[in-house]
Short mmCIF file of C-alpha atoms and ligand atoms in Angstrom, two decimals:
data_model
loop_
_atom_site.label_atom_id
_atom_site.label_comp_id
_atom_site.label_asym_id
_atom_site.label_seq_id
_atom_site.Cartn_x
_atom_site.Cartn_y
_atom_site.Cartn_z
CA MET A 16 -0.69 20.82 21.09
CA GLY A 17 2.06 18.57 22.35
CA MET A 18 1.63 14.82 22.15
CA ARG A 19 -1.58 13.33 20.83
CA VAL A 20 -2.23 9.61 21.06
CA ILE A 21 -4.38 7.68 18.65
CA ARG A 22 -5.29 4.17 19.66
CA ALA A 23 -5.80 1.89 16.70
CA LYS A 24 -7.54 -1.46 16.76
CA ASP A 25 -4.81 -3.37 14.99
CA TYR A 26 -1.93 -3.00 12.54
CA LYS A 27 -4.15 -2.29 9.57
CA ASP A 28 -6.08 0.34 11.45
CA MET A 29 -2.86 1.95 12.66
CA SER A 30 -1.53 2.03 9.12
CA ARG A 31 -4.71 3.61 7.81
CA LYS A 32 -4.70 6.28 10.50
CA ALA A 33 -1.05 7.15 9.82
CA ALA A 34 -1.63 7.25 6.07
CA ASN A 35 -4.60 9.50 6.68
CA ILE A 36 -2.46 12.15 8.35
CA ILE A 37 0.25 11.91 5.65
CA SER A 38 -2.39 12.14 2.99
CA ALA A 39 -3.90 15.25 4.64
CA GLN A 40 -0.44 16.80 4.66
CA ILE A 41 0.01 16.14 0.94
CA LEU A 42 -3.44 17.52 0.15
CA MET A 43 -2.86 20.68 2.13
CA LYS A 44 0.64 21.23 0.74
CA PRO A 45 1.24 19.31 -2.50
CA ASP A 46 4.96 20.12 -2.48
CA CYS A 47 5.44 19.23 1.17
CA VAL A 48 8.68 17.78 2.50
CA LEU A 49 8.14 14.39 4.07
CA GLY A 50 10.62 12.70 6.39
CA LEU A 51 10.31 8.96 5.79
CA ALA A 52 11.17 5.88 7.83
CA THR A 53 11.96 2.26 7.18
CA GLY A 54 11.53 -0.84 9.37
CA SER A 55 8.59 -3.20 9.22
CA THR A 56 6.14 -0.94 11.04
CA PRO A 57 5.58 1.73 8.29
CA ILE A 58 5.12 -0.83 5.48
CA GLY A 59 1.35 -0.93 5.97
CA THR A 60 1.24 2.89 5.96
CA TYR A 61 3.02 2.92 2.58
CA ASP A 62 0.68 0.23 1.25
CA GLN A 63 -2.28 2.35 2.24
CA LEU A 64 -0.85 5.47 0.57
CA VAL A 65 -0.22 3.46 -2.61
CA GLU A 66 -3.82 2.22 -2.53
CA TRP A 67 -5.15 5.80 -2.32
CA TYR A 68 -2.72 6.88 -5.03
CA ASN A 69 -4.06 4.12 -7.29
CA LYS A 70 -7.59 5.27 -6.64
CA GLY A 71 -6.63 8.74 -7.82
CA ASP A 72 -7.02 10.31 -4.39
CA LEU A 73 -3.36 11.21 -3.85
CA ASP A 74 -0.76 12.88 -6.02
CA PHE A 75 2.97 12.70 -5.24
CA GLN A 76 4.08 14.77 -8.22
CA TYR A 77 5.43 17.64 -6.17
CA VAL A 78 6.15 15.81 -2.94
CA ARG A 79 9.73 15.87 -1.71
CA SER A 80 11.17 13.37 0.75
CA PHE A 81 14.14 12.75 2.98
CA ASN A 82 14.78 9.41 4.58
CA LEU A 83 15.92 9.12 8.16
CA ASP A 84 18.86 6.83 7.81
CA GLU A 85 20.96 4.43 5.74
CA TYR A 86 23.50 1.67 6.47
CA VAL A 87 27.11 2.58 5.79
CA GLY A 88 28.65 0.35 3.13
CA LEU A 89 25.47 -0.81 1.43
CA SER A 90 24.98 0.23 -2.17
CA ARG A 91 21.63 1.35 -3.47
CA THR A 92 21.22 -1.92 -5.36
CA SER A 93 21.61 -4.00 -2.19
CA ASP A 94 18.19 -5.32 -1.28
CA GLN A 95 18.91 -4.51 2.36
CA SER A 96 19.64 -0.87 1.76
CA TYR A 97 17.00 1.61 2.85
CA TYR A 98 17.20 3.11 -0.64
CA PHE A 99 16.03 -0.23 -2.01
CA PHE A 100 13.36 -0.52 0.71
CA MET A 101 11.89 2.86 -0.14
CA HIS A 102 11.73 2.13 -3.84
CA GLU A 103 10.16 -1.26 -3.22
CA HIS A 104 7.54 -0.07 -0.75
CA LEU A 105 6.70 3.40 -1.97
CA PHE A 106 8.74 5.30 -4.57
CA ASP A 107 8.34 2.84 -7.44
CA ARG A 108 4.60 2.51 -6.77
CA VAL A 109 3.57 6.16 -6.86
CA ASN A 110 4.32 9.20 -9.07
CA ILE A 111 6.99 10.72 -6.85
CA GLU A 112 9.90 12.10 -8.89
CA GLU A 113 13.18 10.31 -8.26
CA GLU A 114 15.04 13.62 -8.00
CA ASN A 115 12.68 14.73 -5.26
CA THR A 116 13.51 11.76 -3.06
CA HIS A 117 16.58 11.83 -0.85
CA VAL A 118 18.23 8.90 0.87
CA LEU A 119 21.66 9.22 2.49
CA SER A 120 24.32 7.41 0.46
CA GLY A 121 25.80 4.54 2.40
CA MET A 122 28.61 4.27 -0.12
CA GLU A 123 29.85 7.80 0.57
CA ARG A 124 33.00 7.26 2.63
CA ASN A 125 33.24 10.88 3.64
CA GLY A 126 30.45 10.64 6.19
CA GLU A 127 30.92 14.12 7.51
CA LYS A 128 30.40 15.63 4.07
CA GLU A 129 27.46 13.39 3.26
CA CYS A 130 25.73 14.26 6.51
CA ARG A 131 26.44 17.99 6.34
CA GLU A 132 25.17 18.23 2.76
CA TYR A 133 22.05 16.31 3.75
CA ASP A 134 21.24 18.80 6.52
CA GLU A 135 21.90 21.70 4.16
CA LYS A 136 19.57 20.22 1.57
CA ILE A 137 16.78 19.77 4.12
CA LEU A 138 17.24 23.35 5.21
CA SER A 139 17.27 24.65 1.66
CA MET A 140 13.90 23.02 1.04
CA GLY A 141 12.42 24.75 4.04
CA GLY A 142 12.71 21.92 6.56
CA ILE A 143 10.60 18.84 7.06
CA ASP A 144 6.84 19.34 7.22
CA LEU A 145 5.97 15.88 8.47
CA GLN A 146 8.34 13.24 9.85
CA LEU A 147 7.17 9.64 10.00
CA LEU A 148 8.95 7.50 12.60
CA GLY A 149 9.06 3.93 13.83
CA LEU A 150 10.25 2.92 17.31
CA GLY A 151 13.19 0.61 17.89
CA HIS A 152 12.95 -1.96 20.71
CA ASP A 153 15.59 -0.03 22.66
CA GLY A 154 13.79 3.25 22.09
CA HIS A 155 15.81 4.36 19.09
CA ILE A 156 14.36 6.67 16.44
CA GLY A 157 16.12 6.67 13.10
CA PHE A 158 19.33 5.10 14.24
CA ASN A 159 19.75 7.30 17.29
CA GLU A 160 20.64 4.69 19.84
CA PRO A 161 20.27 5.00 23.62
CA GLY A 162 22.65 7.63 24.95
CA ALA A 163 22.59 9.63 21.72
CA ALA A 164 23.11 13.34 22.15
CA PHE A 165 19.91 15.31 21.68
CA GLU A 166 21.65 18.16 19.87
CA LYS A 167 22.95 16.39 16.79
CA GLY A 168 22.00 16.83 13.18
CA THR A 169 22.69 14.09 10.63
CA HIS A 170 25.74 12.02 11.64
CA CYS A 171 27.40 8.64 11.55
CA VAL A 172 26.59 6.17 14.32
CA THR A 173 27.81 2.79 15.47
CA LEU A 174 24.89 0.48 16.00
CA LYS A 175 24.31 -1.22 19.33
CA GLU A 176 24.59 -4.97 19.40
CA ALA A 177 20.86 -5.34 20.16
CA THR A 178 19.96 -3.34 17.07
CA VAL A 179 22.35 -5.36 14.87
CA LYS A 180 20.72 -8.49 16.25
CA ALA A 181 17.16 -7.21 15.78
CA ASN A 182 17.91 -6.21 12.20
CA SER A 183 19.73 -9.42 11.38
CA ARG A 184 16.33 -11.00 10.71
CA PHE A 185 16.49 -9.25 7.36
CA PHE A 186 20.13 -10.13 6.63
CA GLY A 187 20.31 -13.79 7.54
CA SER A 188 23.06 -13.41 10.09
CA PRO A 189 24.26 -10.71 12.50
CA GLU A 190 27.68 -10.72 10.74
CA ALA A 191 26.06 -9.51 7.53
CA VAL A 192 24.52 -6.44 9.18
CA PRO A 193 26.53 -3.27 8.70
CA LYS A 194 27.81 -1.97 12.03
CA GLN A 195 27.49 1.70 11.15
CA ALA A 196 24.83 3.94 9.74
CA TYR A 197 24.20 7.51 8.78
CA THR A 198 21.15 8.94 10.53
CA MET A 199 19.34 12.19 11.00
CA GLY A 200 19.99 13.21 14.57
CA ILE A 201 17.53 13.92 17.33
CA LYS A 202 17.91 17.61 16.56
CA SER A 203 16.98 17.06 12.88
CA ILE A 204 13.94 14.99 13.92
CA MET A 205 12.77 17.55 16.50
CA GLN A 206 12.97 20.31 13.87
CA ALA A 207 10.25 18.67 11.81
CA ARG A 208 7.03 20.67 12.03
CA LYS A 209 4.92 17.62 12.65
CA ILE A 210 5.89 14.10 13.76
CA VAL A 211 3.92 10.89 13.36
CA ILE A 212 5.27 7.83 15.13
CA VAL A 213 3.78 4.39 14.43
CA VAL A 214 4.08 1.58 16.95
CA SER A 215 2.73 -1.92 16.60
CA GLY A 216 2.79 -5.18 18.50
CA ALA A 217 3.08 -6.47 22.05
CA ASP A 218 6.88 -6.57 21.82
CA LYS A 219 6.85 -2.76 21.71
CA ALA A 220 4.58 -2.31 24.77
CA ASP A 221 7.40 -1.88 27.31
CA ILE A 222 9.46 0.54 25.27
CA ALA A 223 6.31 2.51 24.28
CA GLU A 224 5.52 2.93 27.97
CA GLN A 225 9.02 4.19 28.67
CA ALA A 226 9.12 6.45 25.63
CA PHE A 227 5.73 8.07 26.01
CA MET A 228 5.03 7.91 29.74
CA GLY A 229 8.49 7.86 31.25
CA PRO A 230 11.00 10.59 31.91
CA VAL A 231 12.74 12.32 28.98
CA VAL A 232 16.20 10.80 29.01
CA PRO A 233 18.91 10.06 26.38
CA GLU A 234 18.73 6.38 27.39
CA VAL A 235 15.34 6.32 25.69
CA PRO A 236 15.85 8.51 22.62
CA ALA A 237 12.17 8.50 21.64
CA SER A 238 11.22 10.04 25.00
CA ILE A 239 12.37 13.41 23.63
CA LEU A 240 9.27 13.43 21.44
CA GLN A 241 7.24 14.31 24.53
CA LEU A 242 8.77 17.79 24.19
CA HIS A 243 7.74 18.30 20.57
CA ASN A 244 4.76 20.57 20.07
CA ASP A 245 3.03 18.53 17.39
CA VAL A 246 3.57 14.80 17.64
CA VAL A 247 1.00 12.09 17.01
CA VAL A 248 1.59 8.63 18.43
CA ILE A 249 -0.37 6.04 16.53
CA GLY A 250 -0.27 2.63 18.16
CA ASP A 251 -2.28 -0.52 18.06
CA GLU A 252 -3.87 -2.00 21.19
CA ALA A 253 -0.99 -4.36 21.79
CA ALA A 254 1.72 -1.70 21.58
CA LEU A 255 -0.13 0.78 23.78
CA ALA A 256 -1.32 -1.83 26.31
CA LYS A 257 0.94 -0.41 29.04
CA CYS A 258 0.30 3.25 28.30
CA SER A 259 -2.43 4.78 30.45
CA PHE A 260 -2.98 8.05 28.61
C1 GLP B 14 15.43 0.15 12.33
C2 GLP B 14 15.24 1.52 11.72
C3 GLP B 14 14.32 2.39 12.54
C4 GLP B 14 13.07 1.59 12.87
C5 GLP B 14 13.45 0.42 13.73
C6 GLP B 14 12.24 -0.41 14.20
O1 GLP B 14 16.49 0.07 13.21
N1 GLP B 14 16.48 2.23 11.52
O2 GLP B 14 14.01 3.56 11.79
O3 GLP B 14 12.14 2.41 13.53
O4 GLP B 14 14.29 -0.41 12.97
O5 GLP B 14 11.86 -1.28 13.20
P1 GLP B 14 10.54 -2.11 13.17
O6 GLP B 14 9.51 -1.19 12.74
O7 GLP B 14 10.82 -3.18 12.14
O8 GLP B 14 10.34 -2.68 14.51
#
């Protein structure tokens, strides 16, 4: 199957189309393992899923989830932690069981152990059925920055200055942004049976072109997705403006 591209009219349409695929996954396999992402792009997707849940069309009772990444040093109660984000945008709004949701612990100082156990847990649940991704402006997926090795599982990374700067919009100042994070690696992401990547806005047009039309290179981590056998790119007009699929 390889890479499929879905052009959406706008952000809302992109969100609905992404939610549609996630919803189909849950309907087909009620105890599926979802890989979840943070960032501003998937928020509309989560809102759409919540809407369908509220209508009675979706049931998260048996769904299991693993998040892509977490900042090192942020506790779960910090409103900038990805744990907090997931609860705010999805977990607290649907009937997913807390013990079925997994987010790396940023407070665990033994990163190696935290990351190894995370990979083991994913494996023990049969692997990820569907991985949702956003796209960083430098081509990162999860927190796999340009130059990241393709063969890594979950590990600790030092964020690039550009990413710290981009994410400082949520923190107030760049100094407040943690400089390290735990993230699933490219290998973990590529092992997911299905991948859905959502991309929105004109500011992503250049990197989307590089990631989806350019050569597969570590400098553009998302370009590896071209080699996955079941990936769906869902972008709005603005984000896909430079892609001539
Ligand atoms: C962060 C996250 C990524 C996300 C990226 C893009 O760095 N770790 O998972 O894809 O931001 O975020 P946005 O969707 O807000 O552009």
